[in-house]
Amino acid sequence: MIRSTKKKTKKTGRRHPMATVALVAIGLIVTGAAYAGFSNSSAIAEVDLQAQSTIDEGQKLFASNCATCHGIQADGTDEGPSLIGVGAASTHFQVGTGRMPLAFQGPQGMVKPKQFTEEQTLQLAAYVASLAPGPGIPEAQYLDGDGDVANGGELFRVNCAMCHNVAGAGGALTEGKWAPKLSGVASVHIYEAMATGPQNMPVFNNANISSDEKRDIISYLKYLENSTSVGGFKLGSLGPVAEGLFIWIIGLGAVVALTVWVTAKSN
Amino acid sequence: MSNATATPTVTESEHGVRFTRAAANYLDDRTKISVAVKEFGRKIFPDHWSFLLGEVALYSFVVILLSGTFLTLFFQASMTEVEYSGSFVPLKGIEMSAAMASTLDISFDIRGGLLMRQVHHWAALLFVASIGLHMLRIFFTGAFRKPRELNWVIGFVLFVLAMAEGFTGYSLPDDLLSGNGLRIIDGIIKGIPIVGTWISFLLFGGEFPGNDIVGRLYSMHIMLLPALVIVFIALHLVFVVVHKHTQFPGAGRTNNNVVGFPVLPVYAAKAGGFFFVVFGVIVLIASLFSINPVWNYGPYDPSPVSAGTQPDWYIGFADGALRLVPPGWETEWFGFTWSWNILVPIGVILIFLVMVVLYPFIEGWVTGDKREHHILDRPRNAPTRTAIGAAGVTFYAAMWAGASSDIVATHFQMSMEGVIHSLQFALIVGPFIAYALTKRICLGLQKKDKSIALHGYESGRIVRLPGGEYVEVHKQVTDYERWVLVNYNEYKPLMVRPNDEGKITGGQRFRGVLSRWFFEDRVSPATQSELDSESHH
């Protein structure tokens, strides 16, 4: 009986058992594609940072999202620093990586999904840049990743590795602060971080590391990120701690399991 | 037909036997090898997985020798400045030492070189790790007791030699990481009051880093230290044969016998096979997992220090000890700076190591036990020793974790200071907590053993008696199982007695105190009369 009814009501169309799965899949693909389309849209060319309309839009966004801490005139409050003179680069970095607006007051602003589109971020940057001169958003010629990799590597080891680790894997600072890992960071954000010194990072201005040298450093980091690891799995590029943990847990673990096996066989 | 084929086979095998006989006689007449085969081939080895840990160390050492020999064919232990022109693009044209350049050549331009490097390094990590685990096994089962105290010392020397081998090897490529490691050594040496700076200049041939250190470490690494390791391994093994192997307690196993397999043919075949198993594991790891990618670190330059700079794991405890010292511990006396922040951790580490190497003698003196022991202790049956071991492991682990404090902080999103302070607490209070907990657990397990020996184990079967009472049926263990539970030594605290002159010396009194500390809390094994009276129930 049961079997026959099952056969009769063979579900098709939107009642098909796989319909939900298909629907979810379609939804994900559409959203993902749309998201990718949005985030890829390189708005740098489209938004005129000098235009008064852009600055006005930025001011509106600022007033409703940032003024609580940075003050309605962007001149700072007890909760947040003044933004006069920090420049477009700083705003583009902080908002573009999702660090601003802060999720909470902590030792350091954390990277999180960004809250503004690239266009809105640039409008904010234009507004902040209009307050006083400051480091601007870098030109595309410094971000192409075709610089001198060897020179970039040397500069990176001398200037950056003490906090970010030689392989850009990140490292600890004092009082709960840290230097983040650098893989997966957009070239433009790396440049802006060097130029503006966000949070606990020192500023590396053009007198210290020139724009071309910044380009070399970016090229080196992109080389590290995109080249395959010749030695095998990298174990997080963390050096001897990861290697030591690995040999104790996996290496010695496997060997001990084999000693048990070897001695169990004979009994 | 059948006859025709059978006849040559017979003569062939007869011929073979004759040849074997003749060859064996020839060899034996000239070398008396049959004596060795008879003695060694009939050597009995008991079977337990933990008895193979030392073998793992031995086999990793063989792998290290083989891969190391390959590396010496291409490595140049020279600090001459060269311009790198190999195939690794991000270092092209960079000035570096010949040592670093040849390491890069081994990694990128010599066939099989990178695999050999990784085999060598992973095998080295496994070598020291298996020695560590082997030592823990020896310690917690009491295998260091008479007559094996000296072999414990030899094993300890091997452990120290292995660490020295590891550190000198780590320093050879002259990359940023190894240079940072040497800089710490330089700092420690310079921390020695008055003579430190002179010793540093002597060692490095001038101001750090100089042009000599790689060559000097190289001759230690490939000549002196391996020769010493081989000599001590040989001694270690000779003593294993002389003493015979220890065995875990069990029915039929006594202090006068060894229950197990003879070396020939079973054990030798298994051990030989096991060598290839260990070799295989090392090569598998080395082919899949990157280790010490020197090309990331770049050539040594005294100015940069990378975040996450650590020594290999076996030096980690020393690095951690330096990190756990509170800042600002130094005084100026007689115009010299006394860097307690370096001298104290080094002193603590040396005291710790001396206590490890002397432990068999300390325990022997406290217990006053002069008998030979070939039956191992179950760790629970020596609660104080096990607790001391747990305290030592905790102490070492706190220092060890100290070396990775920065990585712990970033990966668990904690503050660096919080991690350091917790580890300082763990370093000082942790061993006491571990001691107390372990001792309680051991005594609890002993009580449980005794109750199982006397009353059997809980079967889980509940029976209702005619009167309405519910009881759980206890099942008796077999005689074999009971033997393991009741057959262990019971030590009692030593009585402090006057010596020949009628005096109680301070040493004796101290020994009495220690003995009471060792054996005050104890669970005596179930006696035969207790067992008999229980069985009548």
PDB file of N, CA, C and O in Angstrom, chain A residues 48-103:
ATOM      1  N   ASP A  48      35.153  60.995  -8.587  1.00  0.00           N
ATOM      2  CA  ASP A  48      36.046  62.151  -8.633  1.00  0.00           C
ATOM      3  C   ASP A  48      36.197  62.691  -7.208  1.00  0.00           C
ATOM      4  O   ASP A  48      35.261  63.244  -6.629  1.00  0.00           O
ATOM      5  N   LEU A  49      37.381  62.474  -6.642  1.00  0.00           N
ATOM      6  CA  LEU A  49      37.579  62.815  -5.225  1.00  0.00           C
ATOM      7  C   LEU A  49      37.541  64.329  -4.985  1.00  0.00           C
ATOM      8  O   LEU A  49      37.353  64.770  -3.867  1.00  0.00           O
ATOM      9  N   GLN A  50      37.744  65.098  -6.055  1.00  0.00           N
ATOM     10  CA  GLN A  50      37.778  66.555  -5.889  1.00  0.00           C
ATOM     11  C   GLN A  50      36.383  67.170  -5.964  1.00  0.00           C
ATOM     12  O   GLN A  50      36.192  68.300  -5.514  1.00  0.00           O
ATOM     13  N   ALA A  51      35.436  66.415  -6.558  1.00  0.00           N
ATOM     14  CA  ALA A  51      34.122  67.010  -6.825  1.00  0.00           C
ATOM     15  C   ALA A  51      33.386  67.341  -5.528  1.00  0.00           C
ATOM     16  O   ALA A  51      33.428  66.559  -4.567  1.00  0.00           O
ATOM     17  N   GLN A  52      32.705  68.486  -5.536  1.00  0.00           N
ATOM     18  CA  GLN A  52      31.996  68.923  -4.334  1.00  0.00           C
ATOM     19  C   GLN A  52      30.871  67.945  -3.990  1.00  0.00           C
ATOM     20  O   GLN A  52      30.621  67.672  -2.821  1.00  0.00           O
ATOM     21  N   SER A  53      30.238  67.369  -5.019  1.00  0.00           N
ATOM     22  CA  SER A  53      29.134  66.438  -4.754  1.00  0.00           C
ATOM     23  C   SER A  53      29.648  65.212  -4.000  1.00  0.00           C
ATOM     24  O   SER A  53      29.000  64.713  -3.066  1.00  0.00           O
ATOM     25  N   THR A  54      30.834  64.733  -4.380  1.00  0.00           N
ATOM     26  CA  THR A  54      31.414  63.572  -3.689  1.00  0.00           C
ATOM     27  C   THR A  54      31.684  63.920  -2.229  1.00  0.00           C
ATOM     28  O   THR A  54      31.365  63.150  -1.315  1.00  0.00           O
ATOM     29  N   ILE A  55      32.269  65.087  -2.037  1.00  0.00           N
ATOM     30  CA  ILE A  55      32.602  65.503  -0.672  1.00  0.00           C
ATOM     31  C   ILE A  55      31.331  65.640   0.164  1.00  0.00           C
ATOM     32  O   ILE A  55      31.282  65.193   1.312  1.00  0.00           O
ATOM     33  N   ASP A  56      30.270  66.172  -0.442  1.00  0.00           N
ATOM     34  CA  ASP A  56      29.013  66.331   0.286  1.00  0.00           C
ATOM     35  C   ASP A  56      28.427  64.983   0.686  1.00  0.00           C
ATOM     36  O   ASP A  56      27.965  64.788   1.809  1.00  0.00           O
ATOM     37  N   GLU A  57      28.464  64.046  -0.275  1.00  0.00           N
ATOM     38  CA  GLU A  57      27.969  62.699   0.038  1.00  0.00           C
ATOM     39  C   GLU A  57      28.781  62.103   1.184  1.00  0.00           C
ATOM     40  O   GLU A  57      28.247  61.482   2.101  1.00  0.00           O
ATOM     41  N   GLY A  58      30.101  62.295   1.105  1.00  0.00           N
ATOM     42  CA  GLY A  58      30.995  61.770   2.137  1.00  0.00           C
ATOM     43  C   GLY A  58      30.671  62.384   3.488  1.00  0.00           C
ATOM     44  O   GLY A  58      30.653  61.686   4.513  1.00  0.00           O
ATOM     45  N   GLN A  59      30.394  63.683   3.481  1.00  0.00           N
ATOM     46  CA  GLN A  59      30.089  64.345   4.757  1.00  0.00           C
ATOM     47  C   GLN A  59      28.827  63.750   5.383  1.00  0.00           C
ATOM     48  O   GLN A  59      28.766  63.538   6.584  1.00  0.00           O
ATOM     49  N   LYS A  60      27.830  63.475   4.516  1.00  0.00           N
ATOM     50  CA  LYS A  60      26.586  62.878   5.032  1.00  0.00           C
ATOM     51  C   LYS A  60      26.878  61.519   5.666  1.00  0.00           C
ATOM     52  O   LYS A  60      26.435  61.213   6.765  1.00  0.00           O
ATOM     53  N   LEU A  61      27.638  60.687   4.935  1.00  0.00           N
ATOM     54  CA  LEU A  61      27.991  59.359   5.466  1.00  0.00           C
ATOM     55  C   LEU A  61      28.756  59.506   6.775  1.00  0.00           C
ATOM     56  O   LEU A  61      28.528  58.765   7.734  1.00  0.00           O
ATOM     57  N   PHE A  62      29.662  60.478   6.784  1.00  0.00           N
ATOM     58  CA  PHE A  62      30.484  60.687   7.976  1.00  0.00           C
ATOM     59  C   PHE A  62      29.615  61.050   9.174  1.00  0.00           C
ATOM     60  O   PHE A  62      29.755  60.490  10.260  1.00  0.00           O
ATOM     61  N   ALA A  63      28.697  61.983   8.934  1.00  0.00           N
ATOM     62  CA  ALA A  63      27.858  62.471  10.035  1.00  0.00           C
ATOM     63  C   ALA A  63      27.035  61.336  10.628  1.00  0.00           C
ATOM     64  O   ALA A  63      26.854  61.258  11.843  1.00  0.00           O
ATOM     65  N   SER A  64      26.569  60.413   9.762  1.00  0.00           N
ATOM     66  CA  SER A  64      25.686  59.379  10.297  1.00  0.00           C
ATOM     67  C   SER A  64      26.453  58.158  10.794  1.00  0.00           C
ATOM     68  O   SER A  64      25.918  57.366  11.559  1.00  0.00           O
ATOM     69  N   ASN A  65      27.721  57.951  10.406  1.00  0.00           N
ATOM     70  CA  ASN A  65      28.408  56.712  10.781  1.00  0.00           C
ATOM     71  C   ASN A  65      29.657  56.903  11.624  1.00  0.00           C
ATOM     72  O   ASN A  65      30.072  55.990  12.324  1.00  0.00           O
ATOM     73  N   CYS A  66      30.288  58.067  11.545  1.00  0.00           N
ATOM     74  CA  CYS A  66      31.602  58.215  12.164  1.00  0.00           C
ATOM     75  C   CYS A  66      31.644  59.298  13.231  1.00  0.00           C
ATOM     76  O   CYS A  66      32.519  59.296  14.094  1.00  0.00           O
ATOM     77  N   ALA A  67      30.689  60.243  13.145  1.00  0.00           N
ATOM     78  CA  ALA A  67      30.786  61.445  13.968  1.00  0.00           C
ATOM     79  C   ALA A  67      30.645  61.152  15.456  1.00  0.00           C
ATOM     80  O   ALA A  67      31.142  61.925  16.286  1.00  0.00           O
ATOM     81  N   THR A  68      29.995  60.034  15.810  1.00  0.00           N
ATOM     82  CA  THR A  68      29.820  59.710  17.223  1.00  0.00           C
ATOM     83  C   THR A  68      31.162  59.710  17.957  1.00  0.00           C
ATOM     84  O   THR A  68      31.279  60.202  19.070  1.00  0.00           O
ATOM     85  N   CYS A  69      32.171  59.150  17.316  1.00  0.00           N
ATOM     86  CA  CYS A  69      33.481  59.081  17.972  1.00  0.00           C
ATOM     87  C   CYS A  69      34.432  60.179  17.482  1.00  0.00           C
ATOM     88  O   CYS A  69      35.198  60.731  18.269  1.00  0.00           O
ATOM     89  N   HIS A  70      34.367  60.467  16.190  1.00  0.00           N
ATOM     90  CA  HIS A  70      35.356  61.399  15.649  1.00  0.00           C
ATOM     91  C   HIS A  70      34.876  62.847  15.705  1.00  0.00           C
ATOM     92  O   HIS A  70      35.608  63.756  15.326  1.00  0.00           O
ATOM     93  N   GLY A  71      33.637  63.085  16.140  1.00  0.00           N
ATOM     94  CA  GLY A  71      33.124  64.455  16.252  1.00  0.00           C
ATOM     95  C   GLY A  71      32.483  64.894  14.953  1.00  0.00           C
ATOM     96  O   GLY A  71      32.883  64.471  13.867  1.00  0.00           O
ATOM     97  N   ILE A  72      31.506  65.767  15.060  1.00  0.00           N
ATOM     98  CA  ILE A  72      30.740  66.175  13.885  1.00  0.00           C
ATOM     99  C   ILE A  72      31.627  66.977  12.932  1.00  0.00           C
ATOM    100  O   ILE A  72      31.429  66.974  11.731  1.00  0.00           O
ATOM    101  N   GLN A  73      32.647  67.638  13.460  1.00  0.00           N
ATOM    102  CA  GLN A  73      33.585  68.367  12.604  1.00  0.00           C
ATOM    103  C   GLN A  73      34.825  67.515  12.281  1.00  0.00           C
ATOM    104  O   GLN A  73      35.809  68.047  11.756  1.00  0.00           O
ATOM    105  N   ALA A  74      34.808  66.242  12.660  1.00  0.00           N
ATOM    106  CA  ALA A  74      35.945  65.335  12.469  1.00  0.00           C
ATOM    107  C   ALA A  74      37.185  65.805  13.235  1.00  0.00           C
ATOM    108  O   ALA A  74      38.303  65.459  12.890  1.00  0.00           O
ATOM    109  N   ASP A  75      36.951  66.612  14.284  1.00  0.00           N
ATOM    110  CA  ASP A  75      38.095  67.120  15.037  1.00  0.00           C
ATOM    111  C   ASP A  75      38.350  66.313  16.306  1.00  0.00           C
ATOM    112  O   ASP A  75      39.103  66.738  17.182  1.00  0.00           O
ATOM    113  N   GLY A  76      37.707  65.151  16.406  1.00  0.00           N
ATOM    114  CA  GLY A  76      38.028  64.238  17.491  1.00  0.00           C
ATOM    115  C   GLY A  76      37.208  64.461  18.740  1.00  0.00           C
ATOM    116  O   GLY A  76      36.712  65.570  18.984  1.00  0.00           O
ATOM    117  N   THR A  77      36.985  63.408  19.536  1.00  0.00           N
ATOM    118  CA  THR A  77      36.334  63.485  20.841  1.00  0.00           C
ATOM    119  C   THR A  77      37.180  62.626  21.776  1.00  0.00           C
ATOM    120  O   THR A  77      38.252  62.139  21.393  1.00  0.00           O
ATOM    121  N   ASP A  78      36.652  62.433  22.980  1.00  0.00           N
ATOM    122  CA  ASP A  78      37.368  61.547  23.915  1.00  0.00           C
ATOM    123  C   ASP A  78      37.406  60.113  23.390  1.00  0.00           C
ATOM    124  O   ASP A  78      38.268  59.318  23.770  1.00  0.00           O
ATOM    125  N   GLU A  79      36.444  59.784  22.525  1.00  0.00           N
ATOM    126  CA  GLU A  79      36.328  58.401  22.056  1.00  0.00           C
ATOM    127  C   GLU A  79      37.206  58.125  20.837  1.00  0.00           C
ATOM    128  O   GLU A  79      37.525  56.970  20.556  1.00  0.00           O
ATOM    129  N   GLY A  80      37.523  59.143  20.071  1.00  0.00           N
ATOM    130  CA  GLY A  80      38.260  58.883  18.831  1.00  0.00           C
ATOM    131  C   GLY A  80      39.108  60.073  18.436  1.00  0.00           C
ATOM    132  O   GLY A  80      38.829  61.205  18.828  1.00  0.00           O
ATOM    133  N   PRO A  81      40.151  59.838  17.656  1.00  0.00           N
ATOM    134  CA  PRO A  81      41.077  60.911  17.321  1.00  0.00           C
ATOM    135  C   PRO A  81      40.521  61.855  16.248  1.00  0.00           C
ATOM    136  O   PRO A  81      39.577  61.529  15.543  1.00  0.00           O
ATOM    137  N   SER A  82      41.160  63.009  16.144  1.00  0.00           N
ATOM    138  CA  SER A  82      40.832  63.959  15.088  1.00  0.00           C
ATOM    139  C   SER A  82      41.267  63.382  13.748  1.00  0.00           C
ATOM    140  O   SER A  82      42.289  62.694  13.657  1.00  0.00           O
ATOM    141  N   LEU A  83      40.484  63.656  12.701  1.00  0.00           N
ATOM    142  CA  LEU A  83      40.832  63.145  11.380  1.00  0.00           C
ATOM    143  C   LEU A  83      41.342  64.241  10.462  1.00  0.00           C
ATOM    144  O   LEU A  83      41.530  64.007   9.259  1.00  0.00           O
ATOM    145  N   ILE A  84      41.568  65.424  11.004  1.00  0.00           N
ATOM    146  CA  ILE A  84      42.017  66.535  10.166  1.00  0.00           C
ATOM    147  C   ILE A  84      43.475  66.296   9.779  1.00  0.00           C
ATOM    148  O   ILE A  84      44.343  66.157  10.645  1.00  0.00           O
ATOM    149  N   GLY A  85      43.701  66.137   8.509  1.00  0.00           N
ATOM    150  CA  GLY A  85      45.064  65.930   8.019  1.00  0.00           C
ATOM    151  C   GLY A  85      45.463  64.476   7.871  1.00  0.00           C
ATOM    152  O   GLY A  85      46.586  64.193   7.464  1.00  0.00           O
ATOM    153  N   VAL A  86      44.576  63.519   8.188  1.00  0.00           N
ATOM    154  CA  VAL A  86      44.994  62.116   8.024  1.00  0.00           C
ATOM    155  C   VAL A  86      44.958  61.692   6.550  1.00  0.00           C
ATOM    156  O   VAL A  86      45.609  60.725   6.167  1.00  0.00           O
ATOM    157  N   GLY A  87      44.183  62.420   5.745  1.00  0.00           N
ATOM    158  CA  GLY A  87      44.224  62.183   4.309  1.00  0.00           C
ATOM    159  C   GLY A  87      43.288  61.076   3.839  1.00  0.00           C
ATOM    160  O   GLY A  87      42.743  60.298   4.626  1.00  0.00           O
ATOM    161  N   ALA A  88      43.134  61.035   2.504  1.00  0.00           N
ATOM    162  CA  ALA A  88      42.235  60.060   1.885  1.00  0.00           C
ATOM    163  C   ALA A  88      42.757  58.635   2.061  1.00  0.00           C
ATOM    164  O   ALA A  88      41.988  57.695   2.244  1.00  0.00           O
ATOM    165  N   ALA A  89      44.080  58.470   2.032  1.00  0.00           N
ATOM    166  CA  ALA A  89      44.666  57.125   2.105  1.00  0.00           C
ATOM    167  C   ALA A  89      44.275  56.443   3.412  1.00  0.00           C
ATOM    168  O   ALA A  89      43.897  55.266   3.428  1.00  0.00           O
ATOM    169  N   SER A  90      44.362  57.203   4.497  1.00  0.00           N
ATOM    170  CA  SER A  90      44.055  56.635   5.807  1.00  0.00           C
ATOM    171  C   SER A  90      42.604  56.169   5.865  1.00  0.00           C
ATOM    172  O   SER A  90      42.303  55.049   6.289  1.00  0.00           O
ATOM    173  N   THR A  91      41.678  57.050   5.402  1.00  0.00           N
ATOM    174  CA  THR A  91      40.262  56.706   5.433  1.00  0.00           C
ATOM    175  C   THR A  91      39.984  55.491   4.552  1.00  0.00           C
ATOM    176  O   THR A  91      39.280  54.562   4.949  1.00  0.00           O
ATOM    177  N   HIS A  92      40.587  55.509   3.355  1.00  0.00           N
ATOM    178  CA  HIS A  92      40.351  54.404   2.428  1.00  0.00           C
ATOM    179  C   HIS A  92      40.836  53.094   3.019  1.00  0.00           C
ATOM    180  O   HIS A  92      40.199  52.039   2.870  1.00  0.00           O
ATOM    181  N   PHE A  93      41.974  53.124   3.754  1.00  0.00           N
ATOM    182  CA  PHE A  93      42.491  51.910   4.380  1.00  0.00           C
ATOM    183  C   PHE A  93      41.568  51.440   5.509  1.00  0.00           C
ATOM    184  O   PHE A  93      41.152  50.288   5.544  1.00  0.00           O
ATOM    185  N   GLN A  94      41.281  52.353   6.436  1.00  0.00           N
ATOM    186  CA  GLN A  94      40.549  51.952   7.642  1.00  0.00           C
ATOM    187  C   GLN A  94      39.143  51.467   7.318  1.00  0.00           C
ATOM    188  O   GLN A  94      38.670  50.481   7.885  1.00  0.00           O
ATOM    189  N   VAL A  95      38.460  52.183   6.412  1.00  0.00           N
ATOM    190  CA  VAL A  95      37.088  51.807   6.086  1.00  0.00           C
ATOM    191  C   VAL A  95      37.098  50.654   5.072  1.00  0.00           C
ATOM    192  O   VAL A  95      36.294  49.734   5.165  1.00  0.00           O
ATOM    193  N   GLY A  96      38.055  50.712   4.146  1.00  0.00           N
ATOM    194  CA  GLY A  96      38.095  49.723   3.068  1.00  0.00           C
ATOM    195  C   GLY A  96      38.446  48.328   3.553  1.00  0.00           C
ATOM    196  O   GLY A  96      38.097  47.335   2.920  1.00  0.00           O
ATOM    197  N   THR A  97      39.181  48.211   4.679  1.00  0.00           N
ATOM    198  CA  THR A  97      39.496  46.878   5.201  1.00  0.00           C
ATOM    199  C   THR A  97      38.485  46.456   6.258  1.00  0.00           C
ATOM    200  O   THR A  97      38.633  45.400   6.858  1.00  0.00           O
ATOM    201  N   GLY A  98      37.489  47.310   6.517  1.00  0.00           N
ATOM    202  CA  GLY A  98      36.467  46.955   7.501  1.00  0.00           C
ATOM    203  C   GLY A  98      36.857  47.262   8.936  1.00  0.00           C
ATOM    204  O   GLY A  98      36.108  46.965   9.864  1.00  0.00           O
ATOM    205  N   ARG A  99      38.057  47.846   9.151  1.00  0.00           N
ATOM    206  CA  ARG A  99      38.463  48.135  10.532  1.00  0.00           C
ATOM    207  C   ARG A  99      37.551  49.204  11.133  1.00  0.00           C
ATOM    208  O   ARG A  99      37.184  49.145  12.293  1.00  0.00           O
ATOM    209  N   MET A 100      37.223  50.230  10.306  1.00  0.00           N
ATOM    210  CA  MET A 100      36.308  51.282  10.743  1.00  0.00           C
ATOM    211  C   MET A 100      34.977  51.068  10.032  1.00  0.00           C
ATOM    212  O   MET A 100      34.960  50.686   8.869  1.00  0.00           O
ATOM    213  N   PRO A 101      33.852  51.343  10.655  1.00  0.00           N
ATOM    214  CA  PRO A 101      33.695  51.709  12.062  1.00  0.00           C
ATOM    215  C   PRO A 101      34.073  50.548  12.979  1.00  0.00           C
ATOM    216  O   PRO A 101      33.808  49.401  12.654  1.00  0.00           O
ATOM    217  N   LEU A 102      34.657  50.865  14.124  1.00  0.00           N
ATOM    218  CA  LEU A 102      35.096  49.846  15.083  1.00  0.00           C
ATOM    219  C   LEU A 102      33.914  49.016  15.573  1.00  0.00           C
ATOM    220  O   LEU A 102      32.841  49.561  15.803  1.00  0.00           O
ATOM    221  N   ALA A 103      34.149  47.717  15.747  1.00  0.00           N
ATOM    222  CA  ALA A 103      33.123  46.878  16.353  1.00  0.00           C
ATOM    223  C   ALA A 103      33.063  47.156  17.848  1.00  0.00           C
ATOM    224  O   ALA A 103      31.996  47.147  18.458  1.00  0.00           O
TER     225      ALA A 103
END
